[in-house]
Amino acid sequence: MSEEAKAYVAGIFDRAAGDYEQVGVDFFGPVGARLALHAQPGERVLDVGCGRGASLFPAAERVGPTGFVHGVDLAPGMVREAGAELERRGVTNARVTLGDAESLDFPDESFDAVQSGLVIFFVPDMPQAAREIARVLRPGGRLALATFAEDREEDQTLQATLRNLLTPYLPPPPPTA
Ligand SMILES: C[S@@+](CC[C@H](N)C(=O)[O-])C[C@H]1O[C@@H](n2cnc3c(N)ncnc32)[C@H](O)[C@@H]1O
């Protein structure tokens, strides 16, 4: 079930990757920039579900040349687009690879901070993602998360905006016999 759910989510974001952030909404950028404010010069930061890099690019700027940001995303299209943008901007202290929040392909205690913007609610096994994040963080490391608060009207509007935005990329319904 979990693998099926993840394939479904990866498919949506793979199809959305080409248009993502070019569709007339401007909350990914501001949310990403705010999320990255935790990052300090010289730190090793992991961006889980980095998408096209809304928080990865500002974090790379903040950690500077002595730090490093590694972005992982489940959708190959996002990895491709973010990688191309890294190259286009000439960013050398960040990279993006395919990866799953539930099974992070990094050694224990390899990051000073993990950040993840508007991702966690797409992960079928959130406790497993939390365990993986804790595992790759050094003792005393930090987690910065951006998610929606159910009791804030503004957040509900943002959540509805994200849902509407993704609707065109849902898989077509199965053919009826
Ligand atoms: C709403 S987008 C946010 C992207 C980016 N963090 C931003 O703020 O623009 C959610 C992203 O999470 C990724 N994602 C969903 N489930 C994931 C998982 N299990 N592991 C890694 N990435 C995942 C999607 O492919 C998508 O790129």
mmCIF file of C-alpha atoms and ligand atoms in Angstrom:
data_model
loop_
_atom_site.group_PDB
_atom_site.id
_atom_site.type_symbol
_atom_site.label_atom_id
_atom_site.label_comp_id
_atom_site.label_asym_id
_atom_site.label_seq_id
_atom_site.Cartn_x
_atom_site.Cartn_y
_atom_site.Cartn_z
ATOM 1 C CA MET A 1 0.000 0.000 0.000
ATOM 2 C CA SER A 2 2.756 2.390 0.993
ATOM 3 C CA GLU A 3 4.669 1.697 -2.243
ATOM 4 C CA GLU A 4 1.496 2.197 -4.260
ATOM 5 C CA ALA A 5 0.736 5.470 -2.465
ATOM 6 C CA LYS A 6 4.270 6.699 -3.081
ATOM 7 C CA ALA A 7 4.166 5.768 -6.763
ATOM 8 C CA TYR A 8 0.913 7.746 -7.028
ATOM 9 C CA VAL A 9 2.465 10.842 -5.400
ATOM 10 C CA ALA A 10 5.690 10.509 -7.415
ATOM 11 C CA GLY A 11 3.627 10.307 -10.629
ATOM 12 C CA ILE A 12 1.718 13.503 -9.808
ATOM 13 C CA PHE A 13 4.875 15.476 -9.060
ATOM 14 C CA ASP A 14 6.735 13.966 -11.993
ATOM 15 C CA ARG A 15 4.016 15.248 -14.338
ATOM 16 C CA ALA A 16 3.864 18.598 -12.500
ATOM 17 C CA ALA A 17 7.642 19.139 -12.440
ATOM 18 C CA GLY A 18 7.891 21.021 -15.741
ATOM 19 C CA ASP A 19 5.280 23.628 -14.752
ATOM 20 C CA TYR A 20 5.868 23.700 -11.030
ATOM 21 C CA GLU A 21 6.304 27.236 -9.685
ATOM 22 C CA GLN A 22 5.435 28.667 -13.094
ATOM 23 C CA VAL A 23 1.707 28.406 -12.551
ATOM 24 C CA GLY A 24 0.924 31.792 -11.069
ATOM 25 C CA VAL A 25 1.054 31.038 -7.347
ATOM 26 C CA ASP A 26 3.822 32.483 -5.331
ATOM 27 C CA PHE A 27 3.836 30.692 -2.023
ATOM 28 C CA PHE A 28 6.486 28.054 -2.700
ATOM 29 C CA GLY A 29 9.210 30.715 -2.915
ATOM 30 C CA PRO A 30 8.288 32.627 0.266
ATOM 31 C CA VAL A 31 7.639 29.422 2.268
ATOM 32 C CA GLY A 32 10.958 27.958 1.084
ATOM 33 C CA ALA A 33 12.914 31.116 1.862
ATOM 34 C CA ARG A 34 11.469 31.253 5.395
ATOM 35 C CA LEU A 35 12.072 27.567 5.960
ATOM 36 C CA ALA A 36 15.747 27.962 5.048
ATOM 37 C CA LEU A 37 16.311 30.682 7.664
ATOM 38 C CA HIS A 38 17.485 28.032 10.140
ATOM 39 C CA ALA A 39 20.535 27.171 7.988
ATOM 40 C CA GLN A 40 23.871 28.467 9.265
ATOM 41 C CA PRO A 41 27.188 29.038 7.471
ATOM 42 C CA GLY A 42 29.197 25.843 7.049
ATOM 43 C CA GLU A 43 26.355 23.450 7.840
ATOM 44 C CA ARG A 44 25.424 20.225 6.061
ATOM 45 C CA VAL A 45 21.713 20.403 5.313
ATOM 46 C CA LEU A 46 19.397 17.743 3.893
ATOM 47 C CA ASP A 47 16.281 18.961 2.035
ATOM 48 C CA VAL A 48 13.683 16.162 2.019
ATOM 49 C CA GLY A 49 11.212 16.470 -0.878
ATOM 50 C CA CYS A 50 13.136 19.392 -2.316
ATOM 51 C CA GLY A 51 10.966 19.699 -5.432
ATOM 52 C CA ARG A 52 12.463 22.336 -7.700
ATOM 53 C CA GLY A 53 14.405 23.829 -4.829
ATOM 54 C CA ALA A 54 12.193 26.453 -3.162
ATOM 55 C CA SER A 55 14.066 25.930 0.121
ATOM 56 C CA LEU A 56 17.202 24.282 -1.302
ATOM 57 C CA PHE A 57 18.477 27.370 -3.149
ATOM 58 C CA PRO A 58 18.082 29.777 -0.188
ATOM 59 C CA ALA A 59 19.666 27.176 2.141
ATOM 60 C CA ALA A 60 22.635 26.791 -0.231
ATOM 61 C CA GLU A 61 23.118 30.543 -0.100
ATOM 62 C CA ARG A 62 22.919 30.585 3.686
ATOM 63 C CA VAL A 63 25.359 27.701 4.321
ATOM 64 C CA GLY A 64 27.825 29.315 1.923
ATOM 65 C CA PRO A 65 30.905 27.798 0.295
ATOM 66 C CA THR A 66 31.945 25.832 3.389
ATOM 67 C CA GLY A 67 28.525 24.198 3.775
ATOM 68 C CA PHE A 68 26.547 21.840 1.605
ATOM 69 C CA VAL A 69 22.893 21.133 0.853
ATOM 70 C CA HIS A 70 21.701 17.786 -0.444
ATOM 71 C CA GLY A 71 18.166 17.647 -1.827
ATOM 72 C CA VAL A 72 16.236 14.411 -2.319
ATOM 73 C CA ASP A 73 12.903 13.965 -4.042
ATOM 74 C CA LEU A 74 10.726 11.006 -4.970
ATOM 75 C CA ALA A 75 9.820 12.402 -8.406
ATOM 76 C CA PRO A 76 12.462 12.021 -11.136
ATOM 77 C CA GLY A 77 11.107 15.112 -12.932
ATOM 78 C CA MET A 78 11.706 17.284 -9.858
ATOM 79 C CA VAL A 79 15.255 15.932 -9.512
ATOM 80 C CA ARG A 80 15.907 16.674 -13.192
ATOM 81 C CA GLU A 81 14.495 20.217 -13.059
ATOM 82 C CA ALA A 82 16.218 21.138 -9.791
ATOM 83 C CA GLY A 83 19.515 19.682 -11.052
ATOM 84 C CA ALA A 84 19.261 21.694 -14.274
ATOM 85 C CA GLU A 85 18.557 24.843 -12.261
ATOM 86 C CA LEU A 86 21.580 24.204 -10.017
ATOM 87 C CA GLU A 87 23.703 24.004 -13.134
ATOM 88 C CA ARG A 88 22.080 27.041 -14.747
ATOM 89 C CA ARG A 89 22.740 29.134 -11.622
ATOM 90 C CA GLY A 90 26.247 27.718 -11.186
ATOM 91 C CA VAL A 91 25.533 26.534 -7.629
ATOM 92 C CA THR A 92 28.361 24.237 -6.553
ATOM 93 C CA ASN A 93 27.525 23.633 -2.875
ATOM 94 C CA ALA A 94 24.314 21.678 -3.482
ATOM 95 C CA ARG A 95 23.139 18.593 -5.302
ATOM 96 C CA VAL A 96 19.846 16.820 -5.859
ATOM 97 C CA THR A 97 19.234 13.083 -6.112
ATOM 98 C CA LEU A 98 16.292 10.719 -6.228
ATOM 99 C CA GLY A 99 15.292 9.690 -2.711
ATOM 100 C CA ASP A 100 12.513 8.650 -0.395
ATOM 101 C CA ALA A 101 11.815 10.247 2.995
ATOM 102 C CA GLU A 102 10.995 6.791 4.380
ATOM 103 C CA SER A 103 14.371 5.376 3.449
ATOM 104 C CA LEU A 104 17.116 8.005 3.346
ATOM 105 C CA ASP A 105 20.237 6.824 1.608
ATOM 106 C CA PHE A 106 22.723 8.506 3.971
ATOM 107 C CA PRO A 107 24.872 7.332 6.883
ATOM 108 C CA ASP A 108 23.783 7.953 10.492
ATOM 109 C CA GLU A 109 24.413 11.445 11.885
ATOM 110 C CA SER A 110 25.516 12.895 8.559
ATOM 111 C CA PHE A 111 23.634 16.226 8.672
ATOM 112 C CA ASP A 112 23.528 19.253 10.979
ATOM 113 C CA ALA A 113 19.979 20.039 9.877
ATOM 114 C CA VAL A 114 17.130 18.568 7.882
ATOM 115 C CA GLN A 115 14.532 20.768 6.217
ATOM 116 C CA SER A 116 11.349 19.716 4.471
ATOM 117 C CA GLY A 117 8.815 22.079 2.957
ATOM 118 C CA LEU A 118 5.195 21.047 2.281
ATOM 119 C CA VAL A 119 6.110 17.373 1.952
ATOM 120 C CA ILE A 120 5.413 15.435 5.136
ATOM 121 C CA PHE A 121 1.649 15.061 4.496
ATOM 122 C CA PHE A 122 2.411 13.222 1.237
ATOM 123 C CA VAL A 123 4.472 10.537 3.010
ATOM 124 C CA PRO A 124 2.394 7.402 3.740
ATOM 125 C CA ASP A 125 4.468 6.277 6.747
ATOM 126 C CA MET A 126 5.261 9.505 8.583
ATOM 127 C CA PRO A 127 6.698 7.821 11.725
ATOM 128 C CA GLN A 128 9.157 5.956 9.484
ATOM 129 C CA ALA A 129 10.174 9.262 7.823
ATOM 130 C CA ALA A 130 10.638 10.797 11.305
ATOM 131 C CA ARG A 131 12.859 7.853 12.334
ATOM 132 C CA GLU A 132 14.951 8.227 9.203
ATOM 133 C CA ILE A 133 15.317 11.982 9.706
ATOM 134 C CA ALA A 134 16.372 11.448 13.341
ATOM 135 C CA ARG A 135 18.874 8.804 12.217
ATOM 136 C CA VAL A 136 20.661 11.038 9.679
ATOM 137 C CA LEU A 137 20.759 14.061 12.028
ATOM 138 C CA ARG A 138 23.798 14.480 14.257
ATOM 139 C CA PRO A 139 23.069 14.660 17.996
ATOM 140 C CA GLY A 140 21.667 18.131 18.630
ATOM 141 C CA GLY A 141 20.876 18.592 14.935
ATOM 142 C CA ARG A 142 17.755 20.484 13.867
ATOM 143 C CA LEU A 143 14.633 19.692 11.874
ATOM 144 C CA ALA A 144 12.819 22.545 10.097
ATOM 145 C CA LEU A 145 9.404 21.606 8.718
ATOM 146 C CA ALA A 146 6.814 23.588 6.796
ATOM 147 C CA THR A 147 3.336 22.158 6.880
ATOM 148 C CA PHE A 148 -0.249 23.371 7.137
ATOM 149 C CA ALA A 149 -2.034 24.145 10.404
ATOM 150 C CA GLU A 150 -5.596 22.859 10.268
ATOM 151 C CA ASP A 151 -6.917 25.613 12.536
ATOM 152 C CA ARG A 152 -5.624 28.572 10.525
ATOM 153 C CA GLU A 153 -7.837 29.933 7.791
ATOM 154 C CA GLU A 154 -4.867 31.196 5.796
ATOM 155 C CA ASP A 155 -3.330 27.716 5.839
ATOM 156 C CA GLN A 156 -6.550 26.108 4.708
ATOM 157 C CA THR A 157 -6.627 28.485 1.739
ATOM 158 C CA LEU A 158 -3.033 27.569 0.896
ATOM 159 C CA GLN A 159 -3.844 23.879 1.208
ATOM 160 C CA ALA A 160 -6.801 24.259 -1.162
ATOM 161 C CA THR A 161 -4.564 26.185 -3.585
ATOM 162 C CA LEU A 162 -2.027 23.347 -3.570
ATOM 163 C CA ARG A 163 -4.779 20.780 -4.127
ATOM 164 C CA ASN A 164 -6.202 22.752 -7.075
ATOM 165 C CA LEU A 165 -2.750 23.230 -8.497
ATOM 166 C CA LEU A 166 -2.101 19.498 -8.533
ATOM 167 C CA THR A 167 -5.494 18.491 -9.942
ATOM 168 C CA PRO A 168 -4.383 18.650 -13.607
ATOM 169 C CA TYR A 169 -1.592 16.175 -12.831
ATOM 170 C CA LEU A 170 -3.705 13.473 -11.232
ATOM 171 C CA PRO A 171 -3.669 10.212 -13.174
ATOM 172 C CA PRO A 172 -6.589 9.733 -15.572
ATOM 173 C CA PRO A 173 -9.421 7.601 -14.144
ATOM 174 C CA PRO A 174 -9.226 3.918 -15.112
ATOM 175 C CA PRO A 175 -11.252 3.126 -18.254
ATOM 176 C CA THR A 176 -14.733 1.773 -17.553
ATOM 177 C CA ALA A 177 -15.573 -1.577 -19.130
HETATM 178 C C1 LIG B 1 4.351 20.355 -2.562
HETATM 179 S S1 LIG B 1 5.888 19.760 -3.176
HETATM 180 C C2 LIG B 1 7.043 20.765 -2.262
HETATM 181 C C3 LIG B 1 8.390 20.841 -2.956
HETATM 182 C C4 LIG B 1 9.382 21.798 -2.299
HETATM 183 N N1 LIG B 1 9.773 21.328 -0.973
HETATM 184 C C5 LIG B 1 8.808 23.186 -2.258
HETATM 185 O O1 LIG B 1 8.632 23.711 -1.151
HETATM 186 O O2 LIG B 1 8.538 23.747 -3.337
HETATM 187 C C6 LIG B 1 6.074 18.163 -2.424
HETATM 188 C C7 LIG B 1 7.310 17.417 -2.906
HETATM 189 O O3 LIG B 1 7.502 16.275 -2.063
HETATM 190 C C8 LIG B 1 7.958 15.199 -2.875
HETATM 191 N N2 LIG B 1 7.689 13.960 -2.131
HETATM 192 C C9 LIG B 1 6.484 13.412 -1.863
HETATM 193 N N3 LIG B 1 6.636 12.269 -1.151
HETATM 194 C C10 LIG B 1 7.976 12.102 -0.949
HETATM 195 C C11 LIG B 1 8.765 11.114 -0.302
HETATM 196 N N4 LIG B 1 8.222 10.023 0.279
HETATM 197 N N5 LIG B 1 10.104 11.269 -0.297
HETATM 198 C C12 LIG B 1 10.679 12.326 -0.912
HETATM 199 N N6 LIG B 1 9.987 13.292 -1.561
HETATM 200 C C13 LIG B 1 8.649 13.189 -1.577
HETATM 201 C C14 LIG B 1 7.182 15.377 -4.162
HETATM 202 O O4 LIG B 1 7.734 14.657 -5.245
HETATM 203 C C15 LIG B 1 7.215 16.895 -4.336
HETATM 204 O O5 LIG B 1 8.310 17.322 -5.085
#
